[in-house]
Amino acid sequence: KQEVTQIPAALSVPEGENLVLNCSFTDSAIYNLQWFRQDPGKGLTSLLLIQSSQREQTSGRLNASLDKSSGRSTLYIAASQPGDSATYLCAVPNSGNTPLVFGKGTRLSVIA
Amino acid sequence: ETGVTQTPRHLVMGMTNKKSLKCEQHLGHNAMYWYKQSAKKPLELMFVYSLEERVENNSVPSRFSPECPNSSHLFLHLHTLQPEDSALYLCASSLRRDTGELFFGEGSRLTVL
């Protein structure tokens, strides 16, 4: 059964810093990996989707990498802003026919 | 705006009530999902529908009853719930079951008294 772990659970940084969020998964036979953002009390917003054949994806100040063999992904946020404060979730499909399995997320606070 | 709309956004109900949550997607997707999000726990998959057929029921108690009348609409019927069922219920859709990019609604915050 796929298990997803995100480290750290919470992170507080000053505005302007570059930061890295980590995600690890136990079963490397994945089709893709997806990073989401969730604001308090809201739904999830898809940030980046990396296919299993890709090594990384970029969107603006966000860059996500995928290393299937080691079961790891990182989300890099450049020049962080207070508006980046949210919970970031990583998710992968389980092997077989089960859809996305989520980590518990990293709660990010960017201090102005 | 993700193209997935959930109503109501907030719901308070007693343990003897019957209510329903509604989800509608305008993305032309073939798969729809219900997830439950409780405090300090990862999102839990509840149900998956693919082309209007339920393809997964993740050991969810029978007091939760899903319905998918067509590929654009998904309901979650609730009856005789317990206080521990209080949570954020999230609907999602994807173009293909299992491997497509997931798009979520804003969620329905349920409180059971």
mmCIF file of C-alpha atoms in Angstrom:
data_model
loop_
_atom_site.group_PDB
_atom_site.id
_atom_site.type_symbol
_atom_site.label_atom_id
_atom_site.label_comp_id
_atom_site.label_asym_id
_atom_site.label_seq_id
_atom_site.Cartn_x
_atom_site.Cartn_y
_atom_site.Cartn_z
ATOM 1 C CA LYS A 1 0.000 0.000 0.000
ATOM 2 C CA GLN A 2 1.365 3.399 -0.993
ATOM 3 C CA GLU A 3 2.397 5.698 1.845
ATOM 4 C CA VAL A 4 3.321 9.341 1.388
ATOM 5 C CA THR A 5 5.398 11.315 3.878
ATOM 6 C CA GLN A 6 6.015 15.053 3.846
ATOM 7 C CA ILE A 7 8.780 16.766 5.748
ATOM 8 C CA PRO A 8 8.762 19.162 7.488
ATOM 9 C CA ALA A 9 5.230 19.242 8.888
ATOM 10 C CA ALA A 10 5.487 22.999 9.341
ATOM 11 C CA LEU A 11 7.907 25.673 8.174
ATOM 12 C CA SER A 12 8.213 29.371 8.903
ATOM 13 C CA VAL A 13 10.508 31.556 6.801
ATOM 14 C CA PRO A 14 11.074 35.297 6.268
ATOM 15 C CA GLU A 15 9.865 36.825 3.053
ATOM 16 C CA GLY A 16 12.285 36.510 0.147
ATOM 17 C CA GLU A 17 13.824 33.202 1.131
ATOM 18 C CA ASN A 18 14.087 30.262 -1.218
ATOM 19 C CA LEU A 19 12.748 27.056 0.295
ATOM 20 C CA VAL A 20 12.345 23.348 -0.373
ATOM 21 C CA LEU A 21 9.489 21.076 0.641
ATOM 22 C CA ASN A 22 10.043 17.343 0.630
ATOM 23 C CA CYS A 23 7.810 14.422 -0.269
ATOM 24 C CA SER A 24 8.652 10.716 -0.172
ATOM 25 C CA PHE A 25 6.600 7.714 -1.236
ATOM 26 C CA THR A 26 7.043 4.002 -0.687
ATOM 27 C CA ASP A 27 5.963 2.510 -4.023
ATOM 28 C CA SER A 28 7.905 3.904 -6.975
ATOM 29 C CA ALA A 29 5.578 2.370 -9.591
ATOM 30 C CA ILE A 30 3.685 5.613 -10.053
ATOM 31 C CA TYR A 31 2.171 7.202 -13.144
ATOM 32 C CA ASN A 32 2.643 10.749 -11.918
ATOM 33 C CA LEU A 33 2.982 12.952 -8.866
ATOM 34 C CA GLN A 34 0.929 16.018 -8.107
ATOM 35 C CA TRP A 35 1.584 18.970 -5.806
ATOM 36 C CA PHE A 36 -1.330 20.937 -4.378
ATOM 37 C CA ARG A 37 -1.826 24.040 -2.320
ATOM 38 C CA GLN A 38 -4.592 24.387 0.284
ATOM 39 C CA ASP A 39 -5.574 27.607 2.015
ATOM 40 C CA PRO A 40 -7.325 27.288 5.409
ATOM 41 C CA GLY A 41 -10.875 25.983 5.080
ATOM 42 C CA LYS A 42 -10.619 25.818 1.300
ATOM 43 C CA GLY A 43 -10.273 23.175 -1.355
ATOM 44 C CA LEU A 44 -7.066 22.059 -3.034
ATOM 45 C CA THR A 45 -5.505 23.913 -5.929
ATOM 46 C CA SER A 46 -3.323 21.935 -8.303
ATOM 47 C CA LEU A 47 0.135 23.463 -8.628
ATOM 48 C CA LEU A 48 2.170 21.028 -10.684
ATOM 49 C CA LEU A 49 1.749 17.563 -12.178
ATOM 50 C CA ILE A 50 4.876 15.580 -13.026
ATOM 51 C CA GLN A 51 4.528 12.539 -15.239
ATOM 52 C CA SER A 52 6.618 9.494 -14.371
ATOM 53 C CA SER A 53 8.780 10.050 -17.457
ATOM 54 C CA GLN A 54 9.658 13.599 -16.402
ATOM 55 C CA ARG A 55 12.326 14.790 -13.976
ATOM 56 C CA GLU A 56 10.868 18.200 -13.197
ATOM 57 C CA GLN A 57 8.167 20.757 -13.897
ATOM 58 C CA THR A 58 8.219 24.507 -13.497
ATOM 59 C CA SER A 59 5.482 27.080 -13.047
ATOM 60 C CA GLY A 60 6.535 30.612 -12.244
ATOM 61 C CA ARG A 61 8.461 30.592 -8.957
ATOM 62 C CA LEU A 62 7.665 26.924 -8.366
ATOM 63 C CA ASN A 63 9.799 24.016 -9.464
ATOM 64 C CA ALA A 64 8.978 20.399 -8.681
ATOM 65 C CA SER A 65 11.386 17.532 -9.191
ATOM 66 C CA LEU A 66 10.776 13.803 -9.234
ATOM 67 C CA ASP A 67 13.190 10.958 -8.535
ATOM 68 C CA LYS A 68 11.133 7.793 -8.947
ATOM 69 C CA SER A 69 13.933 5.389 -8.146
ATOM 70 C CA SER A 70 14.463 6.891 -4.718
ATOM 71 C CA GLY A 71 10.773 7.608 -4.125
ATOM 72 C CA ARG A 72 11.237 11.331 -3.643
ATOM 73 C CA SER A 73 9.947 14.647 -4.889
ATOM 74 C CA THR A 74 10.809 18.195 -3.918
ATOM 75 C CA LEU A 75 8.907 21.438 -4.367
ATOM 76 C CA TYR A 76 11.194 24.448 -4.634
ATOM 77 C CA ILE A 77 9.689 27.888 -4.029
ATOM 78 C CA ALA A 78 11.855 30.810 -5.058
ATOM 79 C CA ALA A 79 11.714 34.267 -3.479
ATOM 80 C CA SER A 80 8.898 33.367 -1.101
ATOM 81 C CA GLN A 81 6.078 35.857 -0.452
ATOM 82 C CA PRO A 82 3.485 36.151 2.351
ATOM 83 C CA GLY A 83 0.855 35.062 -0.193
ATOM 84 C CA ASP A 84 2.617 31.712 -0.443
ATOM 85 C CA SER A 85 1.500 30.901 3.103
ATOM 86 C CA ALA A 86 -0.650 27.771 2.877
ATOM 87 C CA THR A 87 -0.473 24.016 3.300
ATOM 88 C CA TYR A 88 1.302 22.189 0.485
ATOM 89 C CA LEU A 89 0.277 18.619 -0.255
ATOM 90 C CA CYS A 90 1.919 15.973 -2.349
ATOM 91 C CA ALA A 91 -0.036 13.063 -3.840
ATOM 92 C CA VAL A 92 0.706 9.984 -5.928
ATOM 93 C CA PRO A 93 -1.473 7.247 -7.356
ATOM 94 C CA ASN A 94 -1.319 3.974 -5.544
ATOM 95 C CA SER A 95 -0.193 1.028 -7.611
ATOM 96 C CA GLY A 96 -2.948 -0.751 -9.427
ATOM 97 C CA ASN A 97 -6.332 0.917 -9.691
ATOM 98 C CA THR A 98 -6.398 3.226 -6.675
ATOM 99 C CA PRO A 99 -6.281 6.999 -7.235
ATOM 100 C CA LEU A 100 -4.324 9.585 -5.358
ATOM 101 C CA VAL A 101 -2.831 8.956 -1.939
ATOM 102 C CA PHE A 102 -1.979 12.129 -0.044
ATOM 103 C CA GLY A 103 0.647 13.124 2.465
ATOM 104 C CA LYS A 104 -0.321 15.127 5.555
ATOM 105 C CA GLY A 105 1.137 18.259 4.033
ATOM 106 C CA THR A 106 3.629 20.947 4.993
ATOM 107 C CA ARG A 107 2.160 24.079 6.556
ATOM 108 C CA LEU A 108 4.171 27.051 5.286
ATOM 109 C CA SER A 109 4.192 30.499 6.846
ATOM 110 C CA VAL A 110 6.060 33.297 5.068
ATOM 111 C CA ILE A 111 6.631 36.236 7.395
ATOM 112 C CA ALA A 112 6.709 39.763 5.969
ATOM 113 C CA GLU B 1 -12.304 28.772 -10.133
ATOM 114 C CA THR B 2 -11.358 25.139 -10.758
ATOM 115 C CA GLY B 3 -14.460 24.086 -12.681
ATOM 116 C CA VAL B 4 -15.669 21.936 -9.784
ATOM 117 C CA THR B 5 -18.487 23.421 -7.700
ATOM 118 C CA GLN B 6 -19.663 22.080 -4.345
ATOM 119 C CA THR B 7 -22.810 22.990 -2.425
ATOM 120 C CA PRO B 8 -23.494 23.746 0.306
ATOM 121 C CA ARG B 9 -20.206 25.190 1.510
ATOM 122 C CA HIS B 10 -21.264 24.773 5.143
ATOM 123 C CA LEU B 11 -23.751 22.358 6.700
ATOM 124 C CA VAL B 12 -24.787 21.754 10.293
ATOM 125 C CA MET B 13 -26.957 18.743 10.987
ATOM 126 C CA GLY B 14 -28.193 16.662 13.869
ATOM 127 C CA MET B 15 -27.536 12.951 14.114
ATOM 128 C CA THR B 16 -31.078 12.087 13.004
ATOM 129 C CA ASN B 17 -31.160 14.387 9.969
ATOM 130 C CA LYS B 18 -30.862 13.448 6.309
ATOM 131 C CA LYS B 19 -28.966 15.808 4.038
ATOM 132 C CA SER B 20 -27.053 15.706 0.773
ATOM 133 C CA LEU B 21 -23.866 17.247 -0.557
ATOM 134 C CA LYS B 22 -23.725 18.141 -4.229
ATOM 135 C CA CYS B 23 -20.812 18.369 -6.638
ATOM 136 C CA GLU B 24 -20.863 19.533 -10.238
ATOM 137 C CA GLN B 25 -17.963 19.645 -12.684
ATOM 138 C CA HIS B 26 -17.845 21.633 -15.913
ATOM 139 C CA LEU B 27 -14.600 20.167 -17.226
ATOM 140 C CA GLY B 28 -15.870 17.253 -19.306
ATOM 141 C CA HIS B 29 -14.116 14.774 -17.026
ATOM 142 C CA ASN B 30 -14.969 11.085 -16.801
ATOM 143 C CA ALA B 31 -14.069 10.384 -13.176
ATOM 144 C CA MET B 32 -15.313 11.937 -9.943
ATOM 145 C CA TYR B 33 -14.244 11.396 -6.361
ATOM 146 C CA TRP B 34 -15.289 12.084 -2.778
ATOM 147 C CA TYR B 35 -12.539 12.692 -0.232
ATOM 148 C CA LYS B 36 -12.837 13.335 3.510
ATOM 149 C CA GLN B 37 -10.440 15.675 5.297
ATOM 150 C CA SER B 38 -10.358 15.544 9.090
ATOM 151 C CA ALA B 39 -8.106 17.584 11.333
ATOM 152 C CA LYS B 40 -4.505 16.364 11.447
ATOM 153 C CA LYS B 41 -5.162 13.428 9.104
ATOM 154 C CA PRO B 42 -4.324 12.966 5.422
ATOM 155 C CA LEU B 43 -7.103 13.212 2.904
ATOM 156 C CA GLU B 44 -9.034 9.954 2.863
ATOM 157 C CA LEU B 45 -10.520 8.631 -0.352
ATOM 158 C CA MET B 46 -14.169 7.651 0.092
ATOM 159 C CA PHE B 47 -15.637 6.846 -3.318
ATOM 160 C CA VAL B 48 -14.605 6.843 -6.969
ATOM 161 C CA TYR B 49 -16.933 6.987 -9.936
ATOM 162 C CA SER B 50 -15.745 6.367 -13.474
ATOM 163 C CA LEU B 51 -18.177 6.941 -16.330
ATOM 164 C CA GLU B 52 -21.015 7.027 -13.762
ATOM 165 C CA GLU B 53 -20.103 3.616 -12.360
ATOM 166 C CA ARG B 54 -18.882 3.292 -8.793
ATOM 167 C CA VAL B 55 -15.493 1.649 -9.041
ATOM 168 C CA GLU B 56 -14.274 2.059 -5.508
ATOM 169 C CA ASN B 57 -15.787 2.182 -2.047
ATOM 170 C CA ASN B 58 -13.041 2.629 0.498
ATOM 171 C CA SER B 59 -14.685 0.856 3.451
ATOM 172 C CA VAL B 60 -16.977 3.791 4.053
ATOM 173 C CA PRO B 61 -19.867 3.309 6.534
ATOM 174 C CA SER B 62 -23.282 2.878 4.952
ATOM 175 C CA ARG B 63 -24.515 6.120 6.523
ATOM 176 C CA PHE B 64 -22.697 7.739 3.582
ATOM 177 C CA SER B 65 -24.397 6.955 0.269
ATOM 178 C CA PRO B 66 -22.992 8.292 -3.010
ATOM 179 C CA GLU B 67 -24.932 8.850 -6.204
ATOM 180 C CA CYS B 68 -23.675 9.741 -9.679
ATOM 181 C CA PRO B 69 -26.646 10.359 -12.003
ATOM 182 C CA ASN B 70 -24.405 11.521 -14.873
ATOM 183 C CA SER B 71 -20.759 12.282 -15.523
ATOM 184 C CA SER B 72 -21.111 15.915 -14.425
ATOM 185 C CA HIS B 73 -22.872 15.458 -11.093
ATOM 186 C CA LEU B 74 -22.000 13.647 -7.903
ATOM 187 C CA PHE B 75 -23.944 13.531 -4.658
ATOM 188 C CA LEU B 76 -23.160 12.328 -1.164
ATOM 189 C CA HIS B 77 -26.294 11.469 0.793
ATOM 190 C CA LEU B 78 -25.915 11.639 4.561
ATOM 191 C CA HIS B 79 -28.117 10.018 7.206
ATOM 192 C CA THR B 80 -27.791 9.225 10.907
ATOM 193 C CA LEU B 81 -24.284 10.619 11.049
ATOM 194 C CA GLN B 82 -22.068 10.703 14.117
ATOM 195 C CA PRO B 83 -20.175 13.709 15.554
ATOM 196 C CA GLU B 84 -16.892 12.133 14.401
ATOM 197 C CA ASP B 85 -18.135 12.490 10.821
ATOM 198 C CA SER B 86 -17.656 16.247 11.133
ATOM 199 C CA ALA B 87 -15.036 17.146 8.515
ATOM 200 C CA LEU B 88 -14.382 18.901 5.229
ATOM 201 C CA TYR B 89 -15.768 16.829 2.354
ATOM 202 C CA LEU B 90 -14.006 17.433 -0.916
ATOM 203 C CA CYS B 91 -15.164 16.522 -4.385
ATOM 204 C CA ALA B 92 -12.682 16.126 -7.219
ATOM 205 C CA SER B 93 -12.696 15.169 -10.869
ATOM 206 C CA SER B 94 -10.170 13.990 -13.418
ATOM 207 C CA LEU B 95 -10.209 13.347 -17.121
ATOM 208 C CA ARG B 96 -9.249 9.713 -16.565
ATOM 209 C CA ARG B 97 -9.669 7.554 -13.515
ATOM 210 C CA ASP B 98 -6.534 7.026 -11.423
ATOM 211 C CA THR B 99 -3.885 8.709 -13.515
ATOM 212 C CA GLY B 100 -5.348 12.028 -14.585
ATOM 213 C CA GLU B 101 -4.664 15.380 -12.975
ATOM 214 C CA LEU B 102 -7.085 15.958 -10.115
ATOM 215 C CA PHE B 103 -9.172 19.118 -9.804
ATOM 216 C CA PHE B 104 -10.893 19.849 -6.487
ATOM 217 C CA GLY B 105 -13.914 21.835 -5.411
ATOM 218 C CA GLU B 106 -13.871 24.218 -2.453
ATOM 219 C CA GLY B 107 -15.323 21.594 -0.149
ATOM 220 C CA SER B 108 -18.364 21.293 2.100
ATOM 221 C CA ARG B 109 -17.676 21.842 5.803
ATOM 222 C CA LEU B 110 -19.943 19.462 7.718
ATOM 223 C CA THR B 111 -20.650 19.735 11.430
ATOM 224 C CA VAL B 112 -22.664 16.975 13.103
ATOM 225 C CA LEU B 113 -24.171 17.921 16.458
#
